[in-house]
Structure formats: C-alpha cells, structure tokens
Amino acid sequence: MKHETINQRVAALRSLMQREHLAAFIFPSTDPHNGEYVPDHWKGRQWISGFDGSAGTAVVTMNSAALWTDSRYFIAAEEQLKGTEFQLMKERMEGTPTISQWLGEQLSNSRQTEVGIDGTTTAAATVRQLILELRKNGGLTLRTNLDPLAELWTDRPPVPENKVEIQPLELAGETTNDKLKRIRQALRKQHADGILVTALDDIAWTLNLRGSDVHCNPVFVAYLLISSKDATLYINKNKLTPEVENYLKKEGIKTDDYTKTKQGLKDYFEYNILLDSQSVNYNLYQAVERNIIDEPSPIPSMKCVKNAKEAEGFRKAMLRDGIAMTKFLAWLQPAVEQGGQTEMTIDEKLTSLRAQQEGFKGLSFDTIAAYEEHGAIVHYEATAETDKKLQPKGLLLLDSGAQYIDGTTDITRTIALGEITEEQRRIYTLVLKGHIDLQLLKFPSGASGTQLDAIARKDMWKEGYNYMHGTGHGVGSYLNVHEGPHQIRQEYRPEPMREGMTVTDEPGIYLEGKFGVRIENTLLTVPYKETDFGKFLQFETLTLCPIDTRPIDLTMLNDEEKQWLNDYHRTVYERISPFIDNDEQQWLKAACKEI
C-alpha cells in the first residue's frame, strides 16, 4: 500500500477528530464478534495504518501515531509501517509503554482530553479497562459511540451476505437440539438463564451451520440469543436459503434481523443473562437491562472436545491433505532444480493439489512459504514485492492448511532444498527434538497446556534458544484453524487438556535475517491408561506427511526420538502410498526411510 495514502487517511482522520473534539482515536483489530480473523468490512486498523497482521492496535493523536503488535509481526510491521507516521510498539517487550501510558504522555499538554474508540468493535472488558487506565494516565476520558470509518472509508466493503450451509449430522456428530440441551445444562451450573453467543465459530458449531463470510474461516456474521426456553438467530435473512430456513424452524430456532440484536437484548425476558465481557462488545453489553453474569461462555470448552464423528472426519481430511502434501513434496525438489520457482509459485502449486482432493473447501489460512531469511518472519506472506526465487540450497519453511468438509488441517514442514549450514542443521534438529518429545509425552488428564509447553522447549533452552509464539493451539472441525480455550504455550492458560481435544505441535527457532525452522503436526488427545493416580492421556498424530530427515544431525537424537520418527514414517508410507503414482511412491519410500 502506498504510504502517501496512509498519510492522507491519517490527515482526514485528524480533521474529523478536530471536529469531534477528540485528542486521539484507537483502532483495534477486532470486529463486533471479537474475532481473530475479521471480514473486510471491519479491517479498520489495516485501513488506517497499512499493517495487515491479524493482531495489533493502531492509535492516532493530532501529532503522532503508533501501532502495537506482538512478536509474530515485529519484522513484518516494521516493513509495512515504513514511510508512515506510525511508530512500532513491541508488545510484551521491556520498555514498551501501554496504549494508555503512551496516550497519557502524548496528550499531557493537549487541551482536548477525550479519546475515541468504536464500542461496537471493542470488548466490554477492554473498554472498561481503558476507561480506568486513561483516567489514571492523565485524567483522560473515553468516548465509544463514534465510528469514524463510516464517514472516512468511502469504498468500505459491505458486511458479507454470503449464503449459509448446513453441516450434515453425519459429520457434525451431534444435533443442534442436543447441543442446546448441553449448553442450557452448563448455563444452569453457572446460575444463568440465558446467553448471548457472539463468537462466530461458536454459533456455527451450535447450529451445525457453516458460511464463508470470513477469509479462510467457514463462519457467518450473526448473533445467537439462547434463553431457557428458546433461541433466536440474529442474521441478515438474505443469507438464509429456503433449506436453511426450514432446518432452523425444525430445530426450533427463531430468526430476526442482525441489526435488531440490541433490541433483542432489551426485550430479553429472563431474570439474568450470561455475557462474557472479554468477548461481547461494549455497546451490546451496555444495552442489557437484566442482571448480567459476567463469565466465560461454556461453548468453547464443549466445541474443542471432538466427538467420534468429528475425530473420524479429521482422520479422513488429514489423509487427503497428506496425499496433496506428498505429491507437492515429490514435485518440489526437481522443480526447484529446474529453476523458475518462487515462494508464490509453490504456494499456487500446493493449493492446486489440495483443490483436487475430495471435500476441499478452501485454505484454512494464507500459506506461509518462506525461503531462507523470510523463514525468520513468523507470519510471513509473500507478495509481489517480496517474492523470493528458490534455489537448490538452504531451508524453505512451509506452513499451510486447508478446510475440508470433514476437517481442518494445519501443517508446517521445513525443507532442505540443497546444501545447508551446520548452524541450520543444529537448529533444525533442536526444533525436531521438541516436536517429537511433545508427541511422546504421557500426562495426567486435566494438566494445562502451560505445563506441557516446556517439554517442547527444554532442549533448545539448554542451548540458549527460544521462540515467542505458542507451541500449540486447538483446531476446529471444519471451523476456525485457531480454536481455544486450550493452548500449549509459556503464558499461563488454565484450560485443562482433555480427551478429544485437537491441538497443534509447532515449536520453532527463528534467527532474524538468516533463516527460521518450524515443524508442525496436528494431534488428537486420546486415552493412555488409568492408574491409582488417575487417568493419563497421550497424543495421536493426525497429520500424515514425511518430515525431512536430510537436515537432521543424527548424533543429537536419542533412541526414543529416532524410534518415534521411524514409526511415524512407517505409518505415513502405509497410509499415503496406495493413493499416489509409482514415481511419487518411490519418492515417499526414500523420504520415509528408517534413520
């Protein structure tokens, strides 16, 4: 994006701020549903700053501008903000001020003391915390009833109107009626009569419906109000086909227009309602006139535990994805040696191979095809300006995934395209050790992901290496590729690991300006055994794709790690080989050879 355009937008915003007597305006990354990935209509932070990462907050005052983001995007943000007024603020790094601290300093001599934020696109808890912090940092106040983008963003994309589809019961594994019964039982335990469901994937899961309103995520824009006796879906009715309308009637779900959600909350008749202020936007939260129970929704903890049909769907999707990945990897080396391949061309090739698989619905996220130094940019995405030519040397980091009708995939492989350095070999093996050790782990049911996280890091910690992202996240069942509430990461996440949860295993090491290594499989949490000390769990590896053995320093692997890798490759060959041609079989046989 041209930096002059960003500067013009900032200038236009300042004119509006002057008119509205605002000292600053804050642009979060979120939408009215607090989603990680949002429809284009709500990408206001990207519009005003030019930074397109999935996480970040832009703030503009009359004289300055800054953007806060996390370690995944430090390198990318620095590049994208060049030529603009926006200063990069590195979150969770020593010396980085909070937004409120920065505003207190920037506005210390300002005659205006009011800061703006759109209360429709900001969680209630975030707004309440901001109000307290701004008051503390300079006596600033917060205004929440203005969306400057409604006036300034003249070619703003509309809210999507894509049609909604039914997810068949043979894939969902549980009826909507049964899910609503479970939700109401959980609400009773929280002493709640009802709930407003705002997260789009929670709504899709509850109703066994899917959509295409969010890039790479099969969800649709709506709210779901559940009371003790009925449920109302607030949605643009253009999105409902006659088939879906009949289905919802049969399931006892009422429908009303999306814009009537606030009125629906005002008309809500029960004694109390559960609203999670961490996810419900401020404007809707303020509209409620009943007693509010401010607790997390019970739905994410239900959704993340896959039933037998969903688990089987994952296995089938992973097989088809593994076939596409194997075909791609067998093609890759000769193609690179012939010349003419770039990060973008191999992305297109892999996508085309996935698209040939039965049940393919699209990508689960934009592919990260990162060669050599680009591999050190954790969430790198090649563009026409950055697209790098591949050569028969060095490391290619390839993080990709797909949406299939029966499951969502997420896989990373780091591939040696030829000669590599001893440093690359050592780093690769440290990452592989962490990747394998997590999958070898047996652990008590109820342990949190934070307790598991150190297993993947212990060997790299010995060498003084670390990574700033999580080791693993949940994966949806033909839903969002990032699913909570459980995570495997250093920062404390209390959600217990339970049987049936899907989770990724993706340790990495990144050396800025040089290269990056990440290896990722998707796992299913399954029973191990029961003892006098309780129930123990282990991981079933769902992903089926060879791990490159050429960059391994075999002296660094212990016997158990070697055995795991040999067993895994035996399984990959047995499962994948019947579905590929003779040449691909020969390649796969060599790739899965015992070490």
mmCIF file with all atom_site columns, C-alpha atoms in Angstrom, residues 163-309:
data_model
loop_
_atom_site.group_PDB
_atom_site.id
_atom_site.type_symbol
_atom_site.label_atom_id
_atom_site.label_alt_id
_atom_site.label_comp_id
_atom_site.label_asym_id
_atom_site.label_entity_id
_atom_site.label_seq_id
_atom_site.pdbx_PDB_ins_code
_atom_site.Cartn_x
_atom_site.Cartn_y
_atom_site.Cartn_z
_atom_site.occupancy
_atom_site.B_iso_or_equiv
_atom_site.pdbx_formal_charge
_atom_site.auth_seq_id
_atom_site.auth_comp_id
_atom_site.auth_asym_id
_atom_site.auth_atom_id
_atom_site.pdbx_PDB_model_num
ATOM 1   C CA . LYS A 1 163 ? -25.300 -17.921 1.908  1.00 0.00 ? 163 LYS A CA 1
ATOM 2   C CA . VAL A 1 164 ? -25.212 -20.224 4.924  1.00 0.00 ? 164 VAL A CA 1
ATOM 3   C CA . GLU A 1 165 ? -24.928 -24.022 4.536  1.00 0.00 ? 165 GLU A CA 1
ATOM 4   C CA . ILE A 1 166 ? -25.953 -26.944 6.740  1.00 0.00 ? 166 ILE A CA 1
ATOM 5   C CA . GLN A 1 167 ? -23.166 -29.128 8.153  1.00 0.00 ? 167 GLN A CA 1
ATOM 6   C CA . PRO A 1 168 ? -24.523 -32.692 7.782  1.00 0.00 ? 168 PRO A CA 1
ATOM 7   C CA . LEU A 1 169 ? -25.218 -34.588 11.004 1.00 0.00 ? 169 LEU A CA 1
ATOM 8   C CA . GLU A 1 170 ? -23.014 -37.499 9.869  1.00 0.00 ? 170 GLU A CA 1
ATOM 9   C CA . LEU A 1 171 ? -20.070 -35.065 10.038 1.00 0.00 ? 171 LEU A CA 1
ATOM 10  C CA . ALA A 1 172 ? -21.207 -32.912 12.998 1.00 0.00 ? 172 ALA A CA 1
ATOM 11  C CA . GLY A 1 173 ? -21.925 -35.970 15.136 1.00 0.00 ? 173 GLY A CA 1
ATOM 12  C CA . GLU A 1 174 ? -24.482 -34.230 17.369 1.00 0.00 ? 174 GLU A CA 1
ATOM 13  C CA . THR A 1 175 ? -27.776 -32.482 16.678 1.00 0.00 ? 175 THR A CA 1
ATOM 14  C CA . THR A 1 176 ? -28.317 -28.801 17.360 1.00 0.00 ? 176 THR A CA 1
ATOM 15  C CA . ASN A 1 177 ? -31.089 -29.762 19.757 1.00 0.00 ? 177 ASN A CA 1
ATOM 16  C CA . ASP A 1 178 ? -28.717 -31.901 21.824 1.00 0.00 ? 178 ASP A CA 1
ATOM 17  C CA . LYS A 1 179 ? -26.077 -29.163 21.801 1.00 0.00 ? 179 LYS A CA 1
ATOM 18  C CA . LEU A 1 180 ? -28.626 -26.618 23.062 1.00 0.00 ? 180 LEU A CA 1
ATOM 19  C CA . LYS A 1 181 ? -29.610 -29.019 25.858 1.00 0.00 ? 181 LYS A CA 1
ATOM 20  C CA . ARG A 1 182 ? -25.955 -29.320 26.898 1.00 0.00 ? 182 ARG A CA 1
ATOM 21  C CA . ILE A 1 183 ? -25.472 -25.548 26.711 1.00 0.00 ? 183 ILE A CA 1
ATOM 22  C CA . ARG A 1 184 ? -28.533 -24.935 28.896 1.00 0.00 ? 184 ARG A CA 1
ATOM 23  C CA . GLN A 1 185 ? -27.322 -27.532 31.428 1.00 0.00 ? 185 GLN A CA 1
ATOM 24  C CA . ALA A 1 186 ? -23.952 -25.769 31.577 1.00 0.00 ? 186 ALA A CA 1
ATOM 25  C CA . LEU A 1 187 ? -25.683 -22.385 31.975 1.00 0.00 ? 187 LEU A CA 1
ATOM 26  C CA . ARG A 1 188 ? -27.728 -23.734 34.898 1.00 0.00 ? 188 ARG A CA 1
ATOM 27  C CA . LYS A 1 189 ? -24.478 -24.726 36.620 1.00 0.00 ? 189 LYS A CA 1
ATOM 28  C CA . GLN A 1 190 ? -23.406 -21.102 36.215 1.00 0.00 ? 190 GLN A CA 1
ATOM 29  C CA . HIS A 1 191 ? -26.826 -19.992 37.545 1.00 0.00 ? 191 HIS A CA 1
ATOM 30  C CA . ALA A 1 192 ? -27.604 -18.312 34.221 1.00 0.00 ? 192 ALA A CA 1
ATOM 31  C CA . ASP A 1 193 ? -30.963 -18.318 32.428 1.00 0.00 ? 193 ASP A CA 1
ATOM 32  C CA . GLY A 1 194 ? -29.562 -17.494 29.000 1.00 0.00 ? 194 GLY A CA 1
ATOM 33  C CA . ILE A 1 195 ? -26.586 -16.345 26.968 1.00 0.00 ? 195 ILE A CA 1
ATOM 34  C CA . LEU A 1 196 ? -25.755 -14.103 24.025 1.00 0.00 ? 196 LEU A CA 1
ATOM 35  C CA . VAL A 1 197 ? -23.381 -16.061 21.778 1.00 0.00 ? 197 VAL A CA 1
ATOM 36  C CA . THR A 1 198 ? -21.194 -13.619 19.859 1.00 0.00 ? 198 THR A CA 1
ATOM 37  C CA . ALA A 1 199 ? -18.233 -15.719 18.614 1.00 0.00 ? 199 ALA A CA 1
ATOM 38  C CA . LEU A 1 200 ? -18.951 -16.735 15.024 1.00 0.00 ? 200 LEU A CA 1
ATOM 39  C CA . ASP A 1 201 ? -17.405 -20.201 15.298 1.00 0.00 ? 201 ASP A CA 1
ATOM 40  C CA . ASP A 1 202 ? -19.425 -20.907 18.465 1.00 0.00 ? 202 ASP A CA 1
ATOM 41  C CA . ILE A 1 203 ? -22.616 -20.016 16.594 1.00 0.00 ? 203 ILE A CA 1
ATOM 42  C CA . ALA A 1 204 ? -21.675 -22.160 13.583 1.00 0.00 ? 204 ALA A CA 1
ATOM 43  C CA . TRP A 1 205 ? -20.840 -25.120 15.830 1.00 0.00 ? 205 TRP A CA 1
ATOM 44  C CA . THR A 1 206 ? -24.003 -24.827 17.943 1.00 0.00 ? 206 THR A CA 1
ATOM 45  C CA . LEU A 1 207 ? -26.331 -24.655 14.937 1.00 0.00 ? 207 LEU A CA 1
ATOM 46  C CA . ASN A 1 208 ? -24.417 -27.124 12.702 1.00 0.00 ? 208 ASN A CA 1
ATOM 47  C CA . LEU A 1 209 ? -24.180 -24.425 10.049 1.00 0.00 ? 209 LEU A CA 1
ATOM 48  C CA . ARG A 1 210 ? -21.214 -23.099 8.086  1.00 0.00 ? 210 ARG A CA 1
ATOM 49  C CA . GLY A 1 211 ? -20.597 -19.981 5.985  1.00 0.00 ? 211 GLY A CA 1
ATOM 50  C CA . SER A 1 212 ? -17.976 -18.071 4.034  1.00 0.00 ? 212 SER A CA 1
ATOM 51  C CA . ASP A 1 213 ? -18.053 -14.552 5.484  1.00 0.00 ? 213 ASP A CA 1
ATOM 52  C CA . VAL A 1 214 ? -14.504 -14.602 6.879  1.00 0.00 ? 214 VAL A CA 1
ATOM 53  C CA . HIS A 1 215 ? -11.446 -15.346 4.752  1.00 0.00 ? 215 HIS A CA 1
ATOM 54  C CA . CYS A 1 216 ? -10.333 -18.969 5.355  1.00 0.00 ? 216 CYS A CA 1
ATOM 55  C CA . ASN A 1 217 ? -12.857 -19.466 8.202  1.00 0.00 ? 217 ASN A CA 1
ATOM 56  C CA . PRO A 1 218 ? -16.198 -21.172 7.376  1.00 0.00 ? 218 PRO A CA 1
ATOM 57  C CA . VAL A 1 219 ? -18.356 -18.924 9.560  1.00 0.00 ? 219 VAL A CA 1
ATOM 58  C CA . PHE A 1 220 ? -21.108 -16.349 9.025  1.00 0.00 ? 220 PHE A CA 1
ATOM 59  C CA . VAL A 1 221 ? -21.913 -12.989 10.614 1.00 0.00 ? 221 VAL A CA 1
ATOM 60  C CA . ALA A 1 222 ? -24.688 -13.407 13.193 1.00 0.00 ? 222 ALA A CA 1
ATOM 61  C CA . TYR A 1 223 ? -25.578 -13.395 16.893 1.00 0.00 ? 223 TYR A CA 1
ATOM 62  C CA . LEU A 1 224 ? -27.375 -16.166 18.775 1.00 0.00 ? 224 LEU A CA 1
ATOM 63  C CA . LEU A 1 225 ? -29.507 -15.390 21.831 1.00 0.00 ? 225 LEU A CA 1
ATOM 64  C CA . ILE A 1 226 ? -30.305 -18.503 23.858 1.00 0.00 ? 226 ILE A CA 1
ATOM 65  C CA . SER A 1 227 ? -32.827 -18.372 26.705 1.00 0.00 ? 227 SER A CA 1
ATOM 66  C CA . SER A 1 228 ? -34.050 -21.196 28.949 1.00 0.00 ? 228 SER A CA 1
ATOM 67  C CA . LYS A 1 229 ? -36.854 -21.990 26.510 1.00 0.00 ? 229 LYS A CA 1
ATOM 68  C CA . ASP A 1 230 ? -35.954 -20.757 23.010 1.00 0.00 ? 230 ASP A CA 1
ATOM 69  C CA . ALA A 1 231 ? -33.182 -19.392 20.804 1.00 0.00 ? 231 ALA A CA 1
ATOM 70  C CA . THR A 1 232 ? -33.067 -16.570 18.246 1.00 0.00 ? 232 THR A CA 1
ATOM 71  C CA . LEU A 1 233 ? -30.519 -16.212 15.448 1.00 0.00 ? 233 LEU A CA 1
ATOM 72  C CA . TYR A 1 234 ? -29.915 -12.555 14.515 1.00 0.00 ? 234 TYR A CA 1
ATOM 73  C CA . ILE A 1 235 ? -28.748 -12.605 10.910 1.00 0.00 ? 235 ILE A CA 1
ATOM 74  C CA . ASN A 1 236 ? -29.224 -10.846 7.571  1.00 0.00 ? 236 ASN A CA 1
ATOM 75  C CA . LYS A 1 237 ? -32.035 -13.022 6.179  1.00 0.00 ? 237 LYS A CA 1
ATOM 76  C CA . ASN A 1 238 ? -30.626 -12.752 2.648  1.00 0.00 ? 238 ASN A CA 1
ATOM 77  C CA . LYS A 1 239 ? -28.070 -15.265 3.870  1.00 0.00 ? 239 LYS A CA 1
ATOM 78  C CA . LEU A 1 240 ? -30.683 -17.958 4.541  1.00 0.00 ? 240 LEU A CA 1
ATOM 79  C CA . THR A 1 241 ? -31.703 -20.324 1.759  1.00 0.00 ? 241 THR A CA 1
ATOM 80  C CA . PRO A 1 242 ? -35.175 -21.962 1.953  1.00 0.00 ? 242 PRO A CA 1
ATOM 81  C CA . GLU A 1 243 ? -33.408 -25.192 3.000  1.00 0.00 ? 243 GLU A CA 1
ATOM 82  C CA . VAL A 1 244 ? -31.627 -23.475 5.897  1.00 0.00 ? 244 VAL A CA 1
ATOM 83  C CA . GLU A 1 245 ? -34.809 -21.634 6.931  1.00 0.00 ? 245 GLU A CA 1
ATOM 84  C CA . ASN A 1 246 ? -36.696 -24.932 7.099  1.00 0.00 ? 246 ASN A CA 1
ATOM 85  C CA . TYR A 1 247 ? -33.849 -26.543 9.012  1.00 0.00 ? 247 TYR A CA 1
ATOM 86  C CA . LEU A 1 248 ? -33.824 -23.755 11.612 1.00 0.00 ? 248 LEU A CA 1
ATOM 87  C CA . LYS A 1 249 ? -37.618 -23.970 12.045 1.00 0.00 ? 249 LYS A CA 1
ATOM 88  C CA . LYS A 1 250 ? -37.352 -27.720 12.524 1.00 0.00 ? 250 LYS A CA 1
ATOM 89  C CA . GLU A 1 251 ? -34.676 -27.173 15.190 1.00 0.00 ? 251 GLU A CA 1
ATOM 90  C CA . GLY A 1 252 ? -36.883 -24.590 16.914 1.00 0.00 ? 252 GLY A CA 1
ATOM 91  C CA . ILE A 1 253 ? -34.577 -21.638 16.167 1.00 0.00 ? 253 ILE A CA 1
ATOM 92  C CA . LYS A 1 254 ? -36.282 -18.268 15.609 1.00 0.00 ? 254 LYS A CA 1
ATOM 93  C CA . THR A 1 255 ? -34.666 -15.714 13.285 1.00 0.00 ? 255 THR A CA 1
ATOM 94  C CA . ASP A 1 256 ? -34.564 -11.935 13.328 1.00 0.00 ? 256 ASP A CA 1
ATOM 95  C CA . ASP A 1 257 ? -32.546 -9.278  11.520 1.00 0.00 ? 257 ASP A CA 1
ATOM 96  C CA . TYR A 1 258 ? -28.901 -8.817  12.503 1.00 0.00 ? 258 TYR A CA 1
ATOM 97  C CA . THR A 1 259 ? -29.484 -5.110  13.204 1.00 0.00 ? 259 THR A CA 1
ATOM 98  C CA . LYS A 1 260 ? -32.164 -5.992  15.810 1.00 0.00 ? 260 LYS A CA 1
ATOM 99  C CA . THR A 1 261 ? -29.716 -7.703  18.203 1.00 0.00 ? 261 THR A CA 1
ATOM 100 C CA . LYS A 1 262 ? -29.570 -4.744  20.585 1.00 0.00 ? 262 LYS A CA 1
ATOM 101 C CA . GLN A 1 263 ? -33.385 -4.573  20.686 1.00 0.00 ? 263 GLN A CA 1
ATOM 102 C CA . GLY A 1 264 ? -33.482 -8.321  21.308 1.00 0.00 ? 264 GLY A CA 1
ATOM 103 C CA . LEU A 1 265 ? -31.317 -7.815  24.370 1.00 0.00 ? 265 LEU A CA 1
ATOM 104 C CA . LYS A 1 266 ? -33.566 -5.004  25.604 1.00 0.00 ? 266 LYS A CA 1
ATOM 105 C CA . ASP A 1 267 ? -36.625 -7.282  25.155 1.00 0.00 ? 267 ASP A CA 1
ATOM 106 C CA . TYR A 1 268 ? -34.935 -10.295 26.815 1.00 0.00 ? 268 TYR A CA 1
ATOM 107 C CA . PHE A 1 269 ? -37.377 -11.539 29.460 1.00 0.00 ? 269 PHE A CA 1
ATOM 108 C CA . GLU A 1 270 ? -35.374 -13.850 31.746 1.00 0.00 ? 270 GLU A CA 1
ATOM 109 C CA . TYR A 1 271 ? -34.080 -12.856 35.201 1.00 0.00 ? 271 TYR A CA 1
ATOM 110 C CA . ASN A 1 272 ? -30.410 -12.883 34.164 1.00 0.00 ? 272 ASN A CA 1
ATOM 111 C CA . ILE A 1 273 ? -28.117 -13.499 31.202 1.00 0.00 ? 273 ILE A CA 1
ATOM 112 C CA . LEU A 1 274 ? -24.536 -14.695 30.826 1.00 0.00 ? 274 LEU A CA 1
ATOM 113 C CA . LEU A 1 275 ? -22.357 -12.236 28.921 1.00 0.00 ? 275 LEU A CA 1
ATOM 114 C CA . ASP A 1 276 ? -18.593 -12.630 28.718 1.00 0.00 ? 276 ASP A CA 1
ATOM 115 C CA . SER A 1 277 ? -17.224 -9.092  28.863 1.00 0.00 ? 277 SER A CA 1
ATOM 116 C CA . GLN A 1 278 ? -13.973 -10.396 27.343 1.00 0.00 ? 278 GLN A CA 1
ATOM 117 C CA . SER A 1 279 ? -15.808 -11.118 24.078 1.00 0.00 ? 279 SER A CA 1
ATOM 118 C CA . VAL A 1 280 ? -19.180 -9.275  23.984 1.00 0.00 ? 280 VAL A CA 1
ATOM 119 C CA . ASN A 1 281 ? -18.726 -5.813  22.520 1.00 0.00 ? 281 ASN A CA 1
ATOM 120 C CA . TYR A 1 282 ? -19.225 -2.806  24.780 1.00 0.00 ? 282 TYR A CA 1
ATOM 121 C CA . ASN A 1 283 ? -22.258 -1.366  23.006 1.00 0.00 ? 283 ASN A CA 1
ATOM 122 C CA . LEU A 1 284 ? -24.215 -4.627  23.213 1.00 0.00 ? 284 LEU A CA 1
ATOM 123 C CA . TYR A 1 285 ? -23.131 -5.228  26.808 1.00 0.00 ? 285 TYR A CA 1
ATOM 124 C CA . GLN A 1 286 ? -24.429 -1.778  27.769 1.00 0.00 ? 286 GLN A CA 1
ATOM 125 C CA . ALA A 1 287 ? -27.788 -2.470  26.109 1.00 0.00 ? 287 ALA A CA 1
ATOM 126 C CA . VAL A 1 288 ? -28.707 -5.247  28.545 1.00 0.00 ? 288 VAL A CA 1
ATOM 127 C CA . GLU A 1 289 ? -31.263 -4.273  31.174 1.00 0.00 ? 289 GLU A CA 1
ATOM 128 C CA . ARG A 1 290 ? -31.255 -7.572  33.111 1.00 0.00 ? 290 ARG A CA 1
ATOM 129 C CA . ASN A 1 291 ? -28.820 -8.965  35.653 1.00 0.00 ? 291 ASN A CA 1
ATOM 130 C CA . ILE A 1 292 ? -25.558 -9.888  33.946 1.00 0.00 ? 292 ILE A CA 1
ATOM 131 C CA . ILE A 1 293 ? -23.477 -12.898 34.907 1.00 0.00 ? 293 ILE A CA 1
ATOM 132 C CA . ASP A 1 294 ? -20.046 -11.956 33.590 1.00 0.00 ? 294 ASP A CA 1
ATOM 133 C CA . GLU A 1 295 ? -18.470 -15.353 32.983 1.00 0.00 ? 295 GLU A CA 1
ATOM 134 C CA . PRO A 1 296 ? -16.833 -17.167 30.040 1.00 0.00 ? 296 PRO A CA 1
ATOM 135 C CA . SER A 1 297 ? -19.221 -18.906 27.672 1.00 0.00 ? 297 SER A CA 1
ATOM 136 C CA . PRO A 1 298 ? -19.400 -22.683 28.212 1.00 0.00 ? 298 PRO A CA 1
ATOM 137 C CA . ILE A 1 299 ? -19.474 -23.301 24.443 1.00 0.00 ? 299 ILE A CA 1
ATOM 138 C CA . PRO A 1 300 ? -15.724 -23.151 23.603 1.00 0.00 ? 300 PRO A CA 1
ATOM 139 C CA . SER A 1 301 ? -14.992 -25.871 26.189 1.00 0.00 ? 301 SER A CA 1
ATOM 140 C CA . MET A 1 302 ? -17.649 -28.061 24.549 1.00 0.00 ? 302 MET A CA 1
ATOM 141 C CA . LYS A 1 303 ? -16.640 -27.313 20.972 1.00 0.00 ? 303 LYS A CA 1
ATOM 142 C CA . CYS A 1 304 ? -12.942 -28.073 21.484 1.00 0.00 ? 304 CYS A CA 1
ATOM 143 C CA . VAL A 1 305 ? -13.660 -31.676 22.534 1.00 0.00 ? 305 VAL A CA 1
ATOM 144 C CA . LYS A 1 306 ? -14.306 -33.581 19.326 1.00 0.00 ? 306 LYS A CA 1
ATOM 145 C CA . ASN A 1 307 ? -16.891 -36.359 19.234 1.00 0.00 ? 307 ASN A CA 1
ATOM 146 C CA . ALA A 1 308 ? -16.273 -39.674 17.437 1.00 0.00 ? 308 ALA A CA 1
ATOM 147 C CA . LYS A 1 309 ? -17.700 -38.444 14.103 1.00 0.00 ? 309 LYS A CA 1
#
